[in-house]
mmCIF file of C-alpha atoms and ligand atoms in Angstrom:
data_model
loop_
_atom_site.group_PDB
_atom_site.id
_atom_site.type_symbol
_atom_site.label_atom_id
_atom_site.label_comp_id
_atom_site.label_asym_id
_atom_site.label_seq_id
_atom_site.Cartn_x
_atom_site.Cartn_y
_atom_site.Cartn_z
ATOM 1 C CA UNK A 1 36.779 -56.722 8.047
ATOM 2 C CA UNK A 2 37.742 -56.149 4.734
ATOM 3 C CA UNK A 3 34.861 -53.275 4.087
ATOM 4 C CA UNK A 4 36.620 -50.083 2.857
ATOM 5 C CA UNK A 5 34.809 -47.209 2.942
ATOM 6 C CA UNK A 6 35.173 -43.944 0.712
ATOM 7 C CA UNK A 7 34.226 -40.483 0.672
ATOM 8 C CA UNK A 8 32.770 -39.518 -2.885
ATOM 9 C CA UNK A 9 32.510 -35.843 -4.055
ATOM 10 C CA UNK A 10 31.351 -34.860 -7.063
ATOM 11 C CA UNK A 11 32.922 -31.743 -9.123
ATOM 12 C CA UNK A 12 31.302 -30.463 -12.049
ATOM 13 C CA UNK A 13 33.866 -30.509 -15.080
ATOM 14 C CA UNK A 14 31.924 -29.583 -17.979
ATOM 15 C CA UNK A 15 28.676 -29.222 -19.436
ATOM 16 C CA UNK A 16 28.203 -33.400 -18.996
ATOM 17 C CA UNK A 17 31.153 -34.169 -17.362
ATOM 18 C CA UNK A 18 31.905 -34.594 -14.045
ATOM 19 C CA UNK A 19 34.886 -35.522 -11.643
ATOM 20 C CA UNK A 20 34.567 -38.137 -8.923
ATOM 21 C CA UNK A 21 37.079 -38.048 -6.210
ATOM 22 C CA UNK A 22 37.250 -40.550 -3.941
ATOM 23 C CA UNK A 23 38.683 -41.002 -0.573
ATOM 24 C CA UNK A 24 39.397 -44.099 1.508
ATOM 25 C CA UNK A 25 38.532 -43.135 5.247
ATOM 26 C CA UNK A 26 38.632 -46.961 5.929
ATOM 27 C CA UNK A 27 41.337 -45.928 8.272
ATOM 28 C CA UNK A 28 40.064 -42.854 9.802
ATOM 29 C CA UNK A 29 36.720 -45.065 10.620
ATOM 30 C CA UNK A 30 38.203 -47.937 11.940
ATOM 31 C CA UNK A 31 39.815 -45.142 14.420
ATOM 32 C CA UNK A 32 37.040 -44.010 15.654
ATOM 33 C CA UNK A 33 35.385 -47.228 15.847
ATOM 34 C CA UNK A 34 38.626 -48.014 18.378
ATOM 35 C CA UNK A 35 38.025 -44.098 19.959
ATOM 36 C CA UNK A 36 34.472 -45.618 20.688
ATOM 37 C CA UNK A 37 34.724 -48.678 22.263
ATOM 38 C CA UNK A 38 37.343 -47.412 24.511
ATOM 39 C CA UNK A 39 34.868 -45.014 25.775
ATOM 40 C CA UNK A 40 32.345 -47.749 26.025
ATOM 41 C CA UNK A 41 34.534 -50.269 27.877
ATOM 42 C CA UNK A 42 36.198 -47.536 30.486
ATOM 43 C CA UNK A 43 32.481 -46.189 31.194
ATOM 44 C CA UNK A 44 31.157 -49.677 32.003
ATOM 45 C CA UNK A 45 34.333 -50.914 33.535
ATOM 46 C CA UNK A 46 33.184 -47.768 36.126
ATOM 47 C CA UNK A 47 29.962 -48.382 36.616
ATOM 48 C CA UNK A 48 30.379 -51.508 39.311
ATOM 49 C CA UNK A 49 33.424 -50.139 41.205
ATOM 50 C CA UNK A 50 31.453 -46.869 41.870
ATOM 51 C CA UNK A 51 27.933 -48.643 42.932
ATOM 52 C CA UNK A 52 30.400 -50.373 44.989
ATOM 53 C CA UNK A 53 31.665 -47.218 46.611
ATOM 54 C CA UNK A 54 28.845 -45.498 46.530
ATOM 55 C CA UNK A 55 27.017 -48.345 48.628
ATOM 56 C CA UNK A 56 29.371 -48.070 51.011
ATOM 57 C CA UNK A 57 29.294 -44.287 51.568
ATOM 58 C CA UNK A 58 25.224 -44.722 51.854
ATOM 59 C CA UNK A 59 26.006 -47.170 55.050
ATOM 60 C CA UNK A 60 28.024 -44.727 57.066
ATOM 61 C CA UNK A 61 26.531 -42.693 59.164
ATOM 62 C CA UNK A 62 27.622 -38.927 59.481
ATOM 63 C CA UNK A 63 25.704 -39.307 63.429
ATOM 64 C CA UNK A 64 28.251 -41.647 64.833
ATOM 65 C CA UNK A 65 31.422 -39.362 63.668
ATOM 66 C CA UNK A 66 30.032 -36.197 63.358
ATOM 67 C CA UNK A 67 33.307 -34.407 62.419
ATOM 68 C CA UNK A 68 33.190 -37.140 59.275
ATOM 69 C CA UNK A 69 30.199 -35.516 58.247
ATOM 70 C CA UNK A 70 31.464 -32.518 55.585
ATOM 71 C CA UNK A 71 33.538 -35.278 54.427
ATOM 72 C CA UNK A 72 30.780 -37.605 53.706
ATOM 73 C CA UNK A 73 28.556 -35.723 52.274
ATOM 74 C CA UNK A 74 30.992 -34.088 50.006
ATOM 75 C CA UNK A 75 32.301 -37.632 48.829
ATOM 76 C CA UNK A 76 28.124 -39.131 48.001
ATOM 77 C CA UNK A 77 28.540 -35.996 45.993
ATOM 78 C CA UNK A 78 31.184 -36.493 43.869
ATOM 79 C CA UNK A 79 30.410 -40.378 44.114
ATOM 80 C CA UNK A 80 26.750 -39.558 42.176
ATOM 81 C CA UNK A 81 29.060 -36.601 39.756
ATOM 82 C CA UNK A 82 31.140 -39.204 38.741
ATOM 83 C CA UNK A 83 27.743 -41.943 38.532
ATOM 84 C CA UNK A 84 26.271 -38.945 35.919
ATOM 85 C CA UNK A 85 29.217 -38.558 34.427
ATOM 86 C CA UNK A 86 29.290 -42.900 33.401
ATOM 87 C CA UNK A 87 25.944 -42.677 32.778
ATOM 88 C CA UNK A 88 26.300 -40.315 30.503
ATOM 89 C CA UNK A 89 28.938 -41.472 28.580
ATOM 90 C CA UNK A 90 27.335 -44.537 27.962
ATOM 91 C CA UNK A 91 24.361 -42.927 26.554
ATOM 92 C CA UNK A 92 26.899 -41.104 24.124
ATOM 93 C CA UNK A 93 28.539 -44.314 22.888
ATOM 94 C CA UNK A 94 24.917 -45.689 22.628
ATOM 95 C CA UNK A 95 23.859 -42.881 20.114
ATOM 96 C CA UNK A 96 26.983 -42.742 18.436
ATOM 97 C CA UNK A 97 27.095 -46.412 17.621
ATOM 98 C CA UNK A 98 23.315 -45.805 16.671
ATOM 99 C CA UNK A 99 22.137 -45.689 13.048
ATOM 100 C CA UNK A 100 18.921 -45.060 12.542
ATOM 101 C CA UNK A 101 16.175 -44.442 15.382
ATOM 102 C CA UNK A 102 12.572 -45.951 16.582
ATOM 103 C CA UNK A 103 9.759 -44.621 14.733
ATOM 104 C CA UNK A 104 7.012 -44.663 17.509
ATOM 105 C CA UNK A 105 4.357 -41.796 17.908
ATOM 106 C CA UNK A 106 5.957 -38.655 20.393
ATOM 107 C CA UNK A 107 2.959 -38.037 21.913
ATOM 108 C CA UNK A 108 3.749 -34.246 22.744
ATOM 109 C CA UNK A 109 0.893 -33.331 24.401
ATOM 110 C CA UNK A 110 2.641 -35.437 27.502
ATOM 111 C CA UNK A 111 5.847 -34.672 26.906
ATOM 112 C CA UNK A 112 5.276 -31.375 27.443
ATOM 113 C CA UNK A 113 3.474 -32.001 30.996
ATOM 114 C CA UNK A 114 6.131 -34.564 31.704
ATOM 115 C CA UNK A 115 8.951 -31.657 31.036
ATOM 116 C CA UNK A 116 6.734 -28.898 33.188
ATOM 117 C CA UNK A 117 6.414 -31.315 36.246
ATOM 118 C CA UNK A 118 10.310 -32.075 35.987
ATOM 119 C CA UNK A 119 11.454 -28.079 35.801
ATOM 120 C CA UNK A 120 8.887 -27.432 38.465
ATOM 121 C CA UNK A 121 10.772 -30.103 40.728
ATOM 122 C CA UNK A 122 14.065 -28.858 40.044
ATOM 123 C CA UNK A 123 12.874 -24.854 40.180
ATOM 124 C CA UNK A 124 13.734 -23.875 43.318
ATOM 125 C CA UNK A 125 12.051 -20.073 42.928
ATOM 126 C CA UNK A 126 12.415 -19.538 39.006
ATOM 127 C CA UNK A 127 9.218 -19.455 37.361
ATOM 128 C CA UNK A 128 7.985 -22.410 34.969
ATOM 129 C CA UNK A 129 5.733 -21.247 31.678
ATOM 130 C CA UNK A 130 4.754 -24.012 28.883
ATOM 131 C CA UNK A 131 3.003 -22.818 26.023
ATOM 132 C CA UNK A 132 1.247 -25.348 23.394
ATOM 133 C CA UNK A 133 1.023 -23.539 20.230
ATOM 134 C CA UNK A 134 1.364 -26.837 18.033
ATOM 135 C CA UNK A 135 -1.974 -28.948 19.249
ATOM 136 C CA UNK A 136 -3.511 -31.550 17.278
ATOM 137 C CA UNK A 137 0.500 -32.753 16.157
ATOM 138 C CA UNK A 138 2.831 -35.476 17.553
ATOM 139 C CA UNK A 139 6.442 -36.259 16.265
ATOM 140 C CA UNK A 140 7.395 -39.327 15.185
ATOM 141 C CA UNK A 141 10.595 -40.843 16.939
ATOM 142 C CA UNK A 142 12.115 -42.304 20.109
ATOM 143 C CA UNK A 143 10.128 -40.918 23.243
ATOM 144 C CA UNK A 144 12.963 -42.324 25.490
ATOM 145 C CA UNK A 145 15.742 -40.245 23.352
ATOM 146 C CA UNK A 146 13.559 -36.925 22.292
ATOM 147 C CA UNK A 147 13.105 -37.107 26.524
ATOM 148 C CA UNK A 148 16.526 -37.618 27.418
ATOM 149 C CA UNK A 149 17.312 -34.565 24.930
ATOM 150 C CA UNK A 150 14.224 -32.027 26.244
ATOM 151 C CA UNK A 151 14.981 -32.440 29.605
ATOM 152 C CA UNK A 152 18.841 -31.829 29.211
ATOM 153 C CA UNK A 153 17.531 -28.234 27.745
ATOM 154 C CA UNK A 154 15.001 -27.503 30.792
ATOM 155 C CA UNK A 155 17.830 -28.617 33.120
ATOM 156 C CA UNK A 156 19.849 -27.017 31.720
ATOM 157 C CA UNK A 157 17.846 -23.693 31.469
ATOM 158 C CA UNK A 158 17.413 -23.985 35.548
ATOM 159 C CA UNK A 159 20.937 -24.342 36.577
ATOM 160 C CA UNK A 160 21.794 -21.620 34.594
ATOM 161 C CA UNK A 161 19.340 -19.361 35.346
ATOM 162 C CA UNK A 162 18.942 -17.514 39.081
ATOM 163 C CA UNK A 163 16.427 -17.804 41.290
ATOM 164 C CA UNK A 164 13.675 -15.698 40.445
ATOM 165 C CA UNK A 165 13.892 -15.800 36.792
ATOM 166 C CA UNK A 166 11.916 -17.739 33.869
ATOM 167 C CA UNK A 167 12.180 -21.159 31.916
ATOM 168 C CA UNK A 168 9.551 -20.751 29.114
ATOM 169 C CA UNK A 169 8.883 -24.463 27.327
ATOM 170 C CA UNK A 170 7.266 -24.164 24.105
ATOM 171 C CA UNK A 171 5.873 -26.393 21.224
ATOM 172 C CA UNK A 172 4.775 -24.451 18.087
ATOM 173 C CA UNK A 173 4.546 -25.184 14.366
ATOM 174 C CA UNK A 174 7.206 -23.878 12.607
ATOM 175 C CA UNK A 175 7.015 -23.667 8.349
ATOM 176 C CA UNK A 176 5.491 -26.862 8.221
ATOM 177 C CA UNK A 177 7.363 -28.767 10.886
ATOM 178 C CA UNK A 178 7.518 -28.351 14.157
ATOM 179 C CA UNK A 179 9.635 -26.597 17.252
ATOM 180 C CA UNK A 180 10.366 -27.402 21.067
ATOM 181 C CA UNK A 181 12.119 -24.558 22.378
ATOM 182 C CA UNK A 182 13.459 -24.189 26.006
ATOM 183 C CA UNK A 183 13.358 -20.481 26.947
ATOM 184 C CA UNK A 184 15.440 -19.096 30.016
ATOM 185 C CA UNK A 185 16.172 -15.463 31.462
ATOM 186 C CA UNK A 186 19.191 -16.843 32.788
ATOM 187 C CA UNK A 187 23.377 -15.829 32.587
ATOM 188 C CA UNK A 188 23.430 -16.126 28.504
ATOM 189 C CA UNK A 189 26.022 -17.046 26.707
ATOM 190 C CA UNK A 190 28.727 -15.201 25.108
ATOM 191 C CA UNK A 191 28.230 -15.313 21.363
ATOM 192 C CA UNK A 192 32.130 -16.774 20.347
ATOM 193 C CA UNK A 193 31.475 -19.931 22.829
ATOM 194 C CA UNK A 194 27.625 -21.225 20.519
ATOM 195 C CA UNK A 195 29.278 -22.894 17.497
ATOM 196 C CA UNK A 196 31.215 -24.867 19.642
ATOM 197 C CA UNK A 197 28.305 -25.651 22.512
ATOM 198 C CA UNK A 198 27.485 -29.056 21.949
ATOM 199 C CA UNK A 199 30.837 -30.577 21.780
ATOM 200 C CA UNK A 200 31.528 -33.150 24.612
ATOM 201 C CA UNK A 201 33.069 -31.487 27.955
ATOM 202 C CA UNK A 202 33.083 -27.984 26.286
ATOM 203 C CA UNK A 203 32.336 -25.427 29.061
ATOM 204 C CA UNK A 204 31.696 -21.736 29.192
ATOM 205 C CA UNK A 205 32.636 -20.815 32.317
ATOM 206 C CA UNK A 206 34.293 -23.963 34.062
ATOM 207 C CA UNK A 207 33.562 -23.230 37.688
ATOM 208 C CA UNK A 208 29.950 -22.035 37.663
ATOM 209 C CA UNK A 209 28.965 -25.075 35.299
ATOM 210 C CA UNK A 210 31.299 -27.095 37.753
ATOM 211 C CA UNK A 211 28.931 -25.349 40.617
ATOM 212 C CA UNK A 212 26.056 -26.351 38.455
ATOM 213 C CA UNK A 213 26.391 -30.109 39.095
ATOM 214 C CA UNK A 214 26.625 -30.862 35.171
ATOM 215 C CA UNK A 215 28.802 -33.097 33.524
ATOM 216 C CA UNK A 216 29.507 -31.222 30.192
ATOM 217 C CA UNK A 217 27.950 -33.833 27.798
ATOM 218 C CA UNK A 218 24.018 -32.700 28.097
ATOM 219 C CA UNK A 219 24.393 -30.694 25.012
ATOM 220 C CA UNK A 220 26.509 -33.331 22.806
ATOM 221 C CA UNK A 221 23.530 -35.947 23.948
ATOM 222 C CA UNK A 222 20.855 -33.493 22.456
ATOM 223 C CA UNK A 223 22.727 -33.000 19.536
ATOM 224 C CA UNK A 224 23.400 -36.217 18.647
ATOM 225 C CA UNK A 225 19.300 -37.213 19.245
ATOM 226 C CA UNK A 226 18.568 -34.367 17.674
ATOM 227 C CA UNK A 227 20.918 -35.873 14.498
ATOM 228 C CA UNK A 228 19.221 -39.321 14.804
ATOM 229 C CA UNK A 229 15.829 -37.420 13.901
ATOM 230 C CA UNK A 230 17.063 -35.316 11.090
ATOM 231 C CA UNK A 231 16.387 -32.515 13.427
ATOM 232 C CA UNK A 232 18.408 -29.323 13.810
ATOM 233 C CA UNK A 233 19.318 -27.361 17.063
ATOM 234 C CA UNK A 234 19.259 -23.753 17.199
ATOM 235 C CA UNK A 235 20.674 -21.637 19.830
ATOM 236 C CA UNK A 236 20.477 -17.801 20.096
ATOM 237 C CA UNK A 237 21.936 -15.827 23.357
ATOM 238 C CA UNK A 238 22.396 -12.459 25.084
ATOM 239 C CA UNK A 239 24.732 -12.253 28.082
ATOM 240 C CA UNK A 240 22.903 -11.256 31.154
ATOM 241 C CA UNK A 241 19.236 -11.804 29.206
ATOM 242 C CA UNK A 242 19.073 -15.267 28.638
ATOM 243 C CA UNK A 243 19.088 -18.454 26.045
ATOM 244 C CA UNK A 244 17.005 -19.967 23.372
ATOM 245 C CA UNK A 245 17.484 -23.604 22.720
ATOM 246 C CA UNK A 246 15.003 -24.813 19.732
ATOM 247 C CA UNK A 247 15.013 -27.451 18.719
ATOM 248 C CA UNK A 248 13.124 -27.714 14.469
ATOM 249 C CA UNK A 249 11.808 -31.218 13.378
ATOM 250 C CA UNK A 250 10.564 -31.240 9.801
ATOM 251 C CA UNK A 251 7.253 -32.107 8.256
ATOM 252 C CA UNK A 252 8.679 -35.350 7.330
ATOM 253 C CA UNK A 253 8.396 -35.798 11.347
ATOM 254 C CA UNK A 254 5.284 -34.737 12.073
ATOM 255 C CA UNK A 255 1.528 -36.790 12.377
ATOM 256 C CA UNK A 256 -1.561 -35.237 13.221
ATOM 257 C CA UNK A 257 -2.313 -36.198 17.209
ATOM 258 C CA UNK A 258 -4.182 -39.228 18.118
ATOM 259 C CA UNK A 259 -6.745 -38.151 20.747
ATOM 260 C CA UNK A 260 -6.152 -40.945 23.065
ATOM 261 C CA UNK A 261 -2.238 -40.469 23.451
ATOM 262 C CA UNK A 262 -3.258 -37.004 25.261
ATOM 263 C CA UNK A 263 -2.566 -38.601 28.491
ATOM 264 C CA UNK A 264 0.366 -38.573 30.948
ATOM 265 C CA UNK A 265 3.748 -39.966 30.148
ATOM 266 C CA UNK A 266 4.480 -42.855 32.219
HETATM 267 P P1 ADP B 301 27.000 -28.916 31.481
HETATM 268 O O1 ADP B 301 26.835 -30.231 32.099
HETATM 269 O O2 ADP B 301 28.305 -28.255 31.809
HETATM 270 O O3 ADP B 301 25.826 -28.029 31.687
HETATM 271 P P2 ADP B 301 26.181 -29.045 28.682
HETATM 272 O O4 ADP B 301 26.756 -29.814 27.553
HETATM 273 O O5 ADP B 301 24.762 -29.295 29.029
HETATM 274 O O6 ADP B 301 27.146 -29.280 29.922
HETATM 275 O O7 ADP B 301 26.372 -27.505 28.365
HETATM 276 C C1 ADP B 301 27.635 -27.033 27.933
HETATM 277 C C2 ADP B 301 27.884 -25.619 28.432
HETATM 278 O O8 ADP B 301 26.976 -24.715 27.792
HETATM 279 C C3 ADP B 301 27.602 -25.437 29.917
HETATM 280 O O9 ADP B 301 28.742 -25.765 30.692
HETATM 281 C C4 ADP B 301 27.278 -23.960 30.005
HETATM 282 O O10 ADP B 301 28.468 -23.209 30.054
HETATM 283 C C5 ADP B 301 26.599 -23.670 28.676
HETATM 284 N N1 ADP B 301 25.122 -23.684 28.752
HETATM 285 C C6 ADP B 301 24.287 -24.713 28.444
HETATM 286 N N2 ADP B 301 23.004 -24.359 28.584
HETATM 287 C C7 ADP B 301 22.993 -23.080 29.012
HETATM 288 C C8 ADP B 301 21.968 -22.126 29.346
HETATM 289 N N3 ADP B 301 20.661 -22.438 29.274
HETATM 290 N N4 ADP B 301 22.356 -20.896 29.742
HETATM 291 C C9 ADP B 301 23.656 -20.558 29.807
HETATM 292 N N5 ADP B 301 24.685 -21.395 29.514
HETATM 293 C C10 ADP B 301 24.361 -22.651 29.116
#
């Protein structure tokens, strides 16, 4: 199209004067629009080809060869890894091509019981705490997104956690917003790796988050929620003590809780 888009910045001059400099990042856009739909295209292209394969794998069984059987088993696993990893590049083109976001009541009250059942299932020995300090307030946003983004942290908090240790959920106010943190007394993360966390496919360790079954986008998919709903993502971390991912909506955000949304998420 013939749309050209600028950059404006303002610099004071003088007492009533100011400078505007503009720049054209018509070109740099259009870029990324191209960056974009290559990412969208590839990931879909994927998707049949690997229900296709993944079909197939699901059909043989390990019984009637059982030397096959390692073999199997380790290709359904990297069959659903590479699944996760479509899927979730697909959900990153979706959000990135988003503008705005639906404005439906968050009824948190569920969320948080939804969030508790799903670390419970994926536990396996850690302990699971949720603490409501924030009743009587929703959010106001996409349930399907804010979801997607929560349960990246609490899966997030298991895998890298060890068995035996603690993934604390809480809601609480916060000023006059509100905050869903995801608590863990897991590995921790060195402090130099946080500021550059929630890029896409940036790792810590590359083999134990390889171990971990992720795909290295949860954290870019949180962020980029967490962007749609003006909302900010903090992270604090101590090697061998454990992470804090909190998440801070602000007041703009917030509505006091209708008492008949108290019920389970569907
Ligand atoms: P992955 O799929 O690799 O987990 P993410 O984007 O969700 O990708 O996270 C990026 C990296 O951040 C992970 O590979 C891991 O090194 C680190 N990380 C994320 N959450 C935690 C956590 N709760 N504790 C320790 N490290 C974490």
């Amino acid at each position: 199209s013939s749309d050209i888009r600028l950059n404006l910045r303002l610099i004071p001059y003088s007492e009533d004067l100011w400078l505007v400099v503009a720049r054209d990042v018509t070109k740099m856009m259009r870029l990324e629009q191209v960056r974009r739909d290559f990412v969208a295209n590839v990931s879909h292209e994927l998707r049949t080809p690997l229900t296709v394969v993944h079909g197939y794998l699901d059909m043989l069984d390990p019984q009637e060869h059982p030397e096959w059987a390692p073999m199997l088993s380790e290709m359904q696993l990297q069959s659903q890894r590479m699944t996760q990893l479509v899927e979730d590049l697909l959900t990153l083109s979706r959000l990135e091509a988003q503008e705005g976001i639906d404005s439906e009541t968050v009824a948190m009250g569920s969320m948080l019981s939804t969030l508790r059942r799903e670390a419970e299932a994926l536990s396996q020995g850690r302990h699971v705490v949720t603490v409501e300090d924030a009743a009587g307030v929703d959010l106001r946003g996409s349930t399907k997104e804010l979801h997607s983004a929560f349960s990246n942290l609490v899966s997030n908090a298991v895998r890298y956690t060890p068995a035996g240790g603690t993934i604390a959920i809480r809601l609480a106010r916060d000023d006059d917003g509100l905050v869903l943190s995801v608590r863990d007394s897991g590995f921790g993360i060195p402090a130099a790796h946080l500021p550059r966390l929630t890029e896409r496919f940036y790792r810590v360790s590359t083999s134990r988050s390889r171990e971990s079954g992720g795909t290295g986008l949860g954290l870019a998919i949180v962020k980029h929620v967490l962007n749609l709903h003006h909302a900010r993502l903090e992270i604090a971390s101590e090697v061998g003590r454990g992470s804090l991912f909190s998440c801070h909506f602000g007041a703009e955000r917030i509505e006091a809780r209708d008492p008949t949304t108290s019920g389970a998420m569907p």
